[in-house]
Coordinates of C-alpha atoms in Angstrom, one line a residue:
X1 CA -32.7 -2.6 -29.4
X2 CA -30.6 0.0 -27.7
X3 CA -27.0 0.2 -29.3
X4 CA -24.3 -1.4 -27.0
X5 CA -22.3 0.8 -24.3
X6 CA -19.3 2.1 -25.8
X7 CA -15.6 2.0 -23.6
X8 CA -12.9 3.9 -23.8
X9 CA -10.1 2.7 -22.4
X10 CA -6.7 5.3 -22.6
X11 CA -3.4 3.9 -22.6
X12 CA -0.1 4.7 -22.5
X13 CA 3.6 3.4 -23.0
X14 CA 4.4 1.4 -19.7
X15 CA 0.6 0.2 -18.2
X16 CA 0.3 -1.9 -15.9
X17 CA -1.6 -4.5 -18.8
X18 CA -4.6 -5.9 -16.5
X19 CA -5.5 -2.0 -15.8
X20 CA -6.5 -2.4 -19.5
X21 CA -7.6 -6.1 -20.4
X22 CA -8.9 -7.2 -16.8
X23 CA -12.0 -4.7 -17.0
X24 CA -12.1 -5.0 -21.0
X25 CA -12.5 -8.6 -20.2
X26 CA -15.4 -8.0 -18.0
X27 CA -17.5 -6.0 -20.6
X28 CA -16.8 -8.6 -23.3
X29 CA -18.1 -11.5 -20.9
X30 CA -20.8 -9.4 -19.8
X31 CA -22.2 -8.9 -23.7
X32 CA -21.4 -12.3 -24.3
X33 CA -22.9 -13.7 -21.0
X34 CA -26.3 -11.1 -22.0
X35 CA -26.9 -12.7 -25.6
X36 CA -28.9 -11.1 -28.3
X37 CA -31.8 -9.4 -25.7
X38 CA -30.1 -6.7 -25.0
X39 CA -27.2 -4.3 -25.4
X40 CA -23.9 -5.2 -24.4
X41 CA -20.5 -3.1 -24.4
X42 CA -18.1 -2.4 -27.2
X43 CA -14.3 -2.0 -26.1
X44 CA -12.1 0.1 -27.5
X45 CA -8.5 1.6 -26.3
X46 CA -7.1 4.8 -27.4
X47 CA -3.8 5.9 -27.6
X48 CA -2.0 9.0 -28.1
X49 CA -1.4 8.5 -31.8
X50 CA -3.3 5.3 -32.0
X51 CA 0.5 3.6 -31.8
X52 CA 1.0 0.4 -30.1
X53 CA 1.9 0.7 -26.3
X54 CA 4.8 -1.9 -24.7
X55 CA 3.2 -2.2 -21.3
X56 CA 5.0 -2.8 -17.8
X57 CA 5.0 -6.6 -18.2
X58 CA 6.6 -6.5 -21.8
X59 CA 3.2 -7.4 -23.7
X60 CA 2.1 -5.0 -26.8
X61 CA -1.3 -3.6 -26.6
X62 CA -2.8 -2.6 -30.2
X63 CA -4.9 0.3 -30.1
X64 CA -8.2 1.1 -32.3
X65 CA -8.1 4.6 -32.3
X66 CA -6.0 8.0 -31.2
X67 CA -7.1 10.3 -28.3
X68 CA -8.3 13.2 -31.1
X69 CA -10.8 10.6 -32.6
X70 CA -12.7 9.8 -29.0
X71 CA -16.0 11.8 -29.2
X72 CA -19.0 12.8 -27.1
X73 CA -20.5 9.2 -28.2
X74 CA -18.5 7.6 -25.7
X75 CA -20.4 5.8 -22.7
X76 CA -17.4 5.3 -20.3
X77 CA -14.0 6.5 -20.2
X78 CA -11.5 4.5 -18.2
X79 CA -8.0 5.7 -17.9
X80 CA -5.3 3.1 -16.9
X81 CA -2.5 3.8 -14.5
X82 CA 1.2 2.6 -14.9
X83 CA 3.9 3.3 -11.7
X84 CA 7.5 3.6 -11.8
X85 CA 9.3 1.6 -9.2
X86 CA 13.2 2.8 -8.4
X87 CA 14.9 3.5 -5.4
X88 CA 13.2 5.8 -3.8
X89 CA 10.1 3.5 -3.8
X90 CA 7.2 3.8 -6.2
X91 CA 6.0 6.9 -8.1
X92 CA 3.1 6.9 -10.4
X93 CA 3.7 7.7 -13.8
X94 CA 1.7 11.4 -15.0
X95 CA 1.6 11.1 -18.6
X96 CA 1.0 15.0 -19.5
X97 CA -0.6 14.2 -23.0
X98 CA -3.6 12.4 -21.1
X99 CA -4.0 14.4 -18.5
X100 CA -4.6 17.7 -20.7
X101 CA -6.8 15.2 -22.9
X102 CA -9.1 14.4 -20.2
X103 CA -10.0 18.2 -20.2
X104 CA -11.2 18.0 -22.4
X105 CA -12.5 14.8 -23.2
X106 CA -14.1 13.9 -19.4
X107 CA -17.3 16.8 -19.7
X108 CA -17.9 15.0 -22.9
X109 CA -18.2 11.4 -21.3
X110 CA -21.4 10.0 -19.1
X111 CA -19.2 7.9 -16.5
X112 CA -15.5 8.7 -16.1
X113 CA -13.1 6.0 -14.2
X114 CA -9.4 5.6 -13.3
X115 CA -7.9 2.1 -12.8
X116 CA -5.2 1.8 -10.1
X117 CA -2.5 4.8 -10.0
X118 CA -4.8 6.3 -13.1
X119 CA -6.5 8.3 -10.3
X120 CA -3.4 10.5 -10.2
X121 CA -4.0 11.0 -13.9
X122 CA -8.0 12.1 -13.3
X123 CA -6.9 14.0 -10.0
X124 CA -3.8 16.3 -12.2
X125 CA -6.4 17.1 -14.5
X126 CA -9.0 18.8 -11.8
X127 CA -11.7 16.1 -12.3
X128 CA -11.5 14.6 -8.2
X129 CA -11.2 18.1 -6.6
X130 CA -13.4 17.8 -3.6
X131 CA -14.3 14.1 -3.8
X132 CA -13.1 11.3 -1.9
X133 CA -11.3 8.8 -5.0
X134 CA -9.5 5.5 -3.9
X135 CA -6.3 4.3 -6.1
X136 CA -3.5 1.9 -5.1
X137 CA -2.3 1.2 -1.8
X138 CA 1.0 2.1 -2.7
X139 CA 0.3 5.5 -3.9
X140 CA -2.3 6.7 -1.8
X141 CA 0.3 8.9 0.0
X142 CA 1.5 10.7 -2.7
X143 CA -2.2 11.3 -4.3
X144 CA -3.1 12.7 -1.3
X145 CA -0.3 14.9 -0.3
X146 CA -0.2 16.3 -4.0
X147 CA -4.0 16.5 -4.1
X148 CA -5.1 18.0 -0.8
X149 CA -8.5 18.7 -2.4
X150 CA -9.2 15.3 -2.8
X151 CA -9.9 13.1 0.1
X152 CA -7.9 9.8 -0.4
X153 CA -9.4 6.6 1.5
X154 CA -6.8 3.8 0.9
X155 CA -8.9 0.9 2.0
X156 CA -11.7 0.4 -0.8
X157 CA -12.2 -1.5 -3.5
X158 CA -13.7 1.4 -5.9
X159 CA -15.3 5.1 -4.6
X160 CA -18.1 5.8 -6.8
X161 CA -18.8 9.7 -7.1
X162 CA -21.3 10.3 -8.9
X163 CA -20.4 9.7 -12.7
X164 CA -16.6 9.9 -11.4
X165 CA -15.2 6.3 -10.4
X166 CA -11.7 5.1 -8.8
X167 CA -10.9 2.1 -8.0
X168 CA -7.8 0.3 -5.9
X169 CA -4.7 -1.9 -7.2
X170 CA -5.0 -3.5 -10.6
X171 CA -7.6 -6.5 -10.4
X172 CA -9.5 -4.5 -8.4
X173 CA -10.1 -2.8 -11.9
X174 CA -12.4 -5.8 -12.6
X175 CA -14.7 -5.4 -9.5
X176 CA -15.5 -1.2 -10.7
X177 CA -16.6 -3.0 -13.7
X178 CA -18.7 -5.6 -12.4
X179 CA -20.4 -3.0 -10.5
X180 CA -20.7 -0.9 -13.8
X181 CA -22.5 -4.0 -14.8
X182 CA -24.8 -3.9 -12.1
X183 CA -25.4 -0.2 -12.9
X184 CA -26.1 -0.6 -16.4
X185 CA -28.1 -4.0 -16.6
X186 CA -29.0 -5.4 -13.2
X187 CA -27.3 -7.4 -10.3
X188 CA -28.4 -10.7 -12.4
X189 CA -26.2 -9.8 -16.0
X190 CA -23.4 -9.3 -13.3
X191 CA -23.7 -11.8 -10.9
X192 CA -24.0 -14.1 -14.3
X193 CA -20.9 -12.4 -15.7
X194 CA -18.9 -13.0 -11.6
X195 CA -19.7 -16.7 -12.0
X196 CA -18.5 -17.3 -15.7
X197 CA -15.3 -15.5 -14.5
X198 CA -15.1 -17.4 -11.1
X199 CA -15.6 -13.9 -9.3
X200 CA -17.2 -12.8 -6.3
X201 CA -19.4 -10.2 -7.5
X202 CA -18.6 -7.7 -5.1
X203 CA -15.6 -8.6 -2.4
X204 CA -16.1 -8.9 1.3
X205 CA -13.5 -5.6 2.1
X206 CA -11.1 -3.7 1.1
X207 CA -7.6 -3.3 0.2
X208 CA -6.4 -3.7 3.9
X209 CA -8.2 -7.4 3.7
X210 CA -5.1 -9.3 3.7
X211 CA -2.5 -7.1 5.4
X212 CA -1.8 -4.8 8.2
X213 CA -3.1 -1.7 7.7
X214 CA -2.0 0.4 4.6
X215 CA 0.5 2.9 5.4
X216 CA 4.1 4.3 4.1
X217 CA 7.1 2.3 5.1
X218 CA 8.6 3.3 8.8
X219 CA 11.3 5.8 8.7
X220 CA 13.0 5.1 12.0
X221 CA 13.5 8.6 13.8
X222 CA 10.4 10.3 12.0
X223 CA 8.4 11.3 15.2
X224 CA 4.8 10.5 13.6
X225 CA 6.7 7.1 12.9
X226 CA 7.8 6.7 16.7
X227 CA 4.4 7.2 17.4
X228 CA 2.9 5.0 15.1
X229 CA 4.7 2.1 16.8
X230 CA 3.5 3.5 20.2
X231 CA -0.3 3.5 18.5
X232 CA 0.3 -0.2 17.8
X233 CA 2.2 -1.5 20.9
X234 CA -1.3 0.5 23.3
X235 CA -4.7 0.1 21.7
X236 CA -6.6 0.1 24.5
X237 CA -5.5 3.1 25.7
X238 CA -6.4 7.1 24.8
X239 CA -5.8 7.4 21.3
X240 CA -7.8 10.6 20.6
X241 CA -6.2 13.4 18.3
X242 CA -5.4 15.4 21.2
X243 CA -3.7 12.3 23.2
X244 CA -1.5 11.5 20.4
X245 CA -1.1 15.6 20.3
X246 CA 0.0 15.9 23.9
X247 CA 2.4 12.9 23.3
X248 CA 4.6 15.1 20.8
X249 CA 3.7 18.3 22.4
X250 CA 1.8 20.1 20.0
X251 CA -1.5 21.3 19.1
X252 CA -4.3 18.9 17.9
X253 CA -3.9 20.9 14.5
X254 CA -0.5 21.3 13.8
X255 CA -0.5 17.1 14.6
X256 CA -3.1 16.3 12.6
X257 CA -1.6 17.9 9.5
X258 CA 1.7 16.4 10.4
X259 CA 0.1 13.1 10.6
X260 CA -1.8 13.4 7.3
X261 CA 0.8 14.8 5.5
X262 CA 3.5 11.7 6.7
X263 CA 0.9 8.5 6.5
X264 CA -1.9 9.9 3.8
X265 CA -5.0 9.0 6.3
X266 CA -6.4 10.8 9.1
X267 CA -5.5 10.1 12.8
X268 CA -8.9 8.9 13.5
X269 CA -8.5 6.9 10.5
X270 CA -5.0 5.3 10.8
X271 CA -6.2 4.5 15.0
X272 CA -9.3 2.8 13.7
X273 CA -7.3 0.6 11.2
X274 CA -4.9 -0.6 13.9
X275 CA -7.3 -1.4 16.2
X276 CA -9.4 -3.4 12.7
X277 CA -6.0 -5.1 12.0
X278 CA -5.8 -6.7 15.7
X279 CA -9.7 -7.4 16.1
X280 CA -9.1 -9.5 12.4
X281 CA -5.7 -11.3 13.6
X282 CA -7.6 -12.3 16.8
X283 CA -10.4 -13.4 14.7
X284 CA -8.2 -15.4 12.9
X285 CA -5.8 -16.7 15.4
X286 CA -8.3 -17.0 18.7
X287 CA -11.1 -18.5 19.8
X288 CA -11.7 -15.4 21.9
X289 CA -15.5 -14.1 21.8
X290 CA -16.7 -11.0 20.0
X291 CA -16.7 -9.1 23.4
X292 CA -13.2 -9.6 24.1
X293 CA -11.8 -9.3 20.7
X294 CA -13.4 -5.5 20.9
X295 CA -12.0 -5.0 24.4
X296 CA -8.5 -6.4 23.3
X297 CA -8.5 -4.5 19.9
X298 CA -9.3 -1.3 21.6
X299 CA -12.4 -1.0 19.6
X300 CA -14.6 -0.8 23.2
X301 CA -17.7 -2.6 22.0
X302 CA -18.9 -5.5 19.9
X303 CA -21.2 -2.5 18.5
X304 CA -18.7 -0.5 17.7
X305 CA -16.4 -3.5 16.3
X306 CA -19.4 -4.1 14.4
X307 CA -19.8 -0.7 12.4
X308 CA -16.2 -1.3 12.2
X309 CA -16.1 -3.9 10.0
X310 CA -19.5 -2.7 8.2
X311 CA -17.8 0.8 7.4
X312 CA -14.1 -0.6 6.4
X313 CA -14.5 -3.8 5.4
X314 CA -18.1 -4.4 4.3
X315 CA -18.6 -7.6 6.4
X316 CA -19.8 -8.8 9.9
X317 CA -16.8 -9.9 12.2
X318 CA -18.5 -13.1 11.6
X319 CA -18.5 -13.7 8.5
X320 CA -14.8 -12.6 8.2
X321 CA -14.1 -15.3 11.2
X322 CA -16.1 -17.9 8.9
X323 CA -13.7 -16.9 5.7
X324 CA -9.9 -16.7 7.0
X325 CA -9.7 -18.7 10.2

């Protein structure tokens, strides 16, 4: 029999603890869950010295080995994320001794994934440059601003590129590696391993599920703000890039780098998730018909309300009607 798939999983003083034991948790139920017939997962977690780490919620992790002694053996290297929260909102924490480790210890590795605000970690050390990556909500902002060669989507649960994986807030850390699962043994070891849990084996949406749509906090005065509002309070009316350009008197290009650089997203992108955020309250709150939720919403069409909800939330309007009304 094939020997087991072996995980990596780097940490570091302050981690947000389920970046670390939510997916660990999902390898060691998988191997459990697949029995004797065939190969499973071995967990490990590294630290700098191979010293215990006090994570953000007070628990000790132990580790079982330093960053020097992960080799080219390793199957998948996950790299945890930990934030600082003050004042001046929330900043992800850039520990410098991983990120120069994952230089050199990424080209090594056959799959390489961040957990939560980890993607900042995997994006200072070069390894996202022109992929699109996903990480926290909170964060997306400020990965994207610091990291212009990445492209940041805030809304999915993981972005698989290629061997290179990110995935959203914290448990969301558990659905990349039920879908690593799938990858390495079949949809029928993970679907197994998502009922023993009490999962859903892959979520119906994204990180904008349960909430309005992800953006920074409104900074009263801030004219992409002001307009923001004015996006939300007229979705039925011209919201191209060179409407929301004419409104604020500048060119489509100098706007749209304005608006990317203040919200982290696209135009296009923030419109669309306005206009998904009103079709799914109506969904919720109406007994209006698919037609006029799209008219209402601004989204035109029940087609285009449709590929809508297939593209950003990875459901049928219907379905999402059938689970939250």
């Amino acid at each position: 029999m094939l020997p087991p798939h072996r995980v990596v999983i780097a940490a570091f003083p302050g981690v947000d603890l389920l970046n670390v034991t939510g997916p660990a948790e999902v390898f060691s139920i998988a191997t459990r869950v697949a029995g004797t017939a065939r190969p499973g997962y071995t967990v490990r977690i590294a630290t700098a010295a191979g010293e215990p780490v006090v994570t953000a919620s007070g628990i000790r992790l132990m580790a079982d080995l330093t960053l020097d002694q992960v080799h080219g053996d390793v199957d998948t290297l996950l790299v945890s994320g930990a934030v600082r929260v003050d004042g001046h909102g929330v900043e992800p924490v850039l520990d410098g001794g991983i990120i120069d480790w994952l230089r050199e210890a990424a080209p090594r590795t056959r799959r390489v994934a961040s957990v939560c605000s980890g993607a900042h970690l995997l994006a200072a050390a070069g390894l996202l440059d022109g992929l699109s990556a996903t990480t926290h909500w909170r964060t997306a902002a400020r990965l994207a601003a610091d990291h212009p060669r990445v492209t940041v989507d805030s809304d999915p649960i993981f972005i698989r590129e290629g061997r290179l994986w990110t995935c959203a807030g914290i448990a969301s850390g558990m659905d990349m590696a039920l879908a690593m699962v799938t990858e390495d043994h079949g949809p029928e070891l993970a679907l197994a391993t998502a009922r023993t849990m009490v999962m859903y084996v892959k979520r119906a949406g994204g990180q904008s599920q349960f909430s309005v749509p992800l953006t920074v906090p409104a900074d009263p005065g801030d004219r992409i703000d002001d307009l923001r509002v004015w996006i939300g309070e007229h979705l039925t009316e011209d919201l191209s890039a060179q409407a929301l350009a004419g409104r604020l008197h500048v060119s489509v290009r100098h706007f749209s780098r304005l608006f990317l650089r203040r919200t982290g997203v696209t135009p296009a992108a923030y419109v669309e998730s306005v206009r998904l955020e009103a079709a799914r309250r109506l969904l919720q709150d109406s007994s209006h018909g698919l037609a006029e939720i799209a008219a209402l919403s601004g989204l035109g069409s029940v087609e285009s309300l449709h590929r809508s909800f297939r593209r950003r939330l990875g459901t049928t309007p219907a379905e999402y009607r059938r689970r939250f009304r």
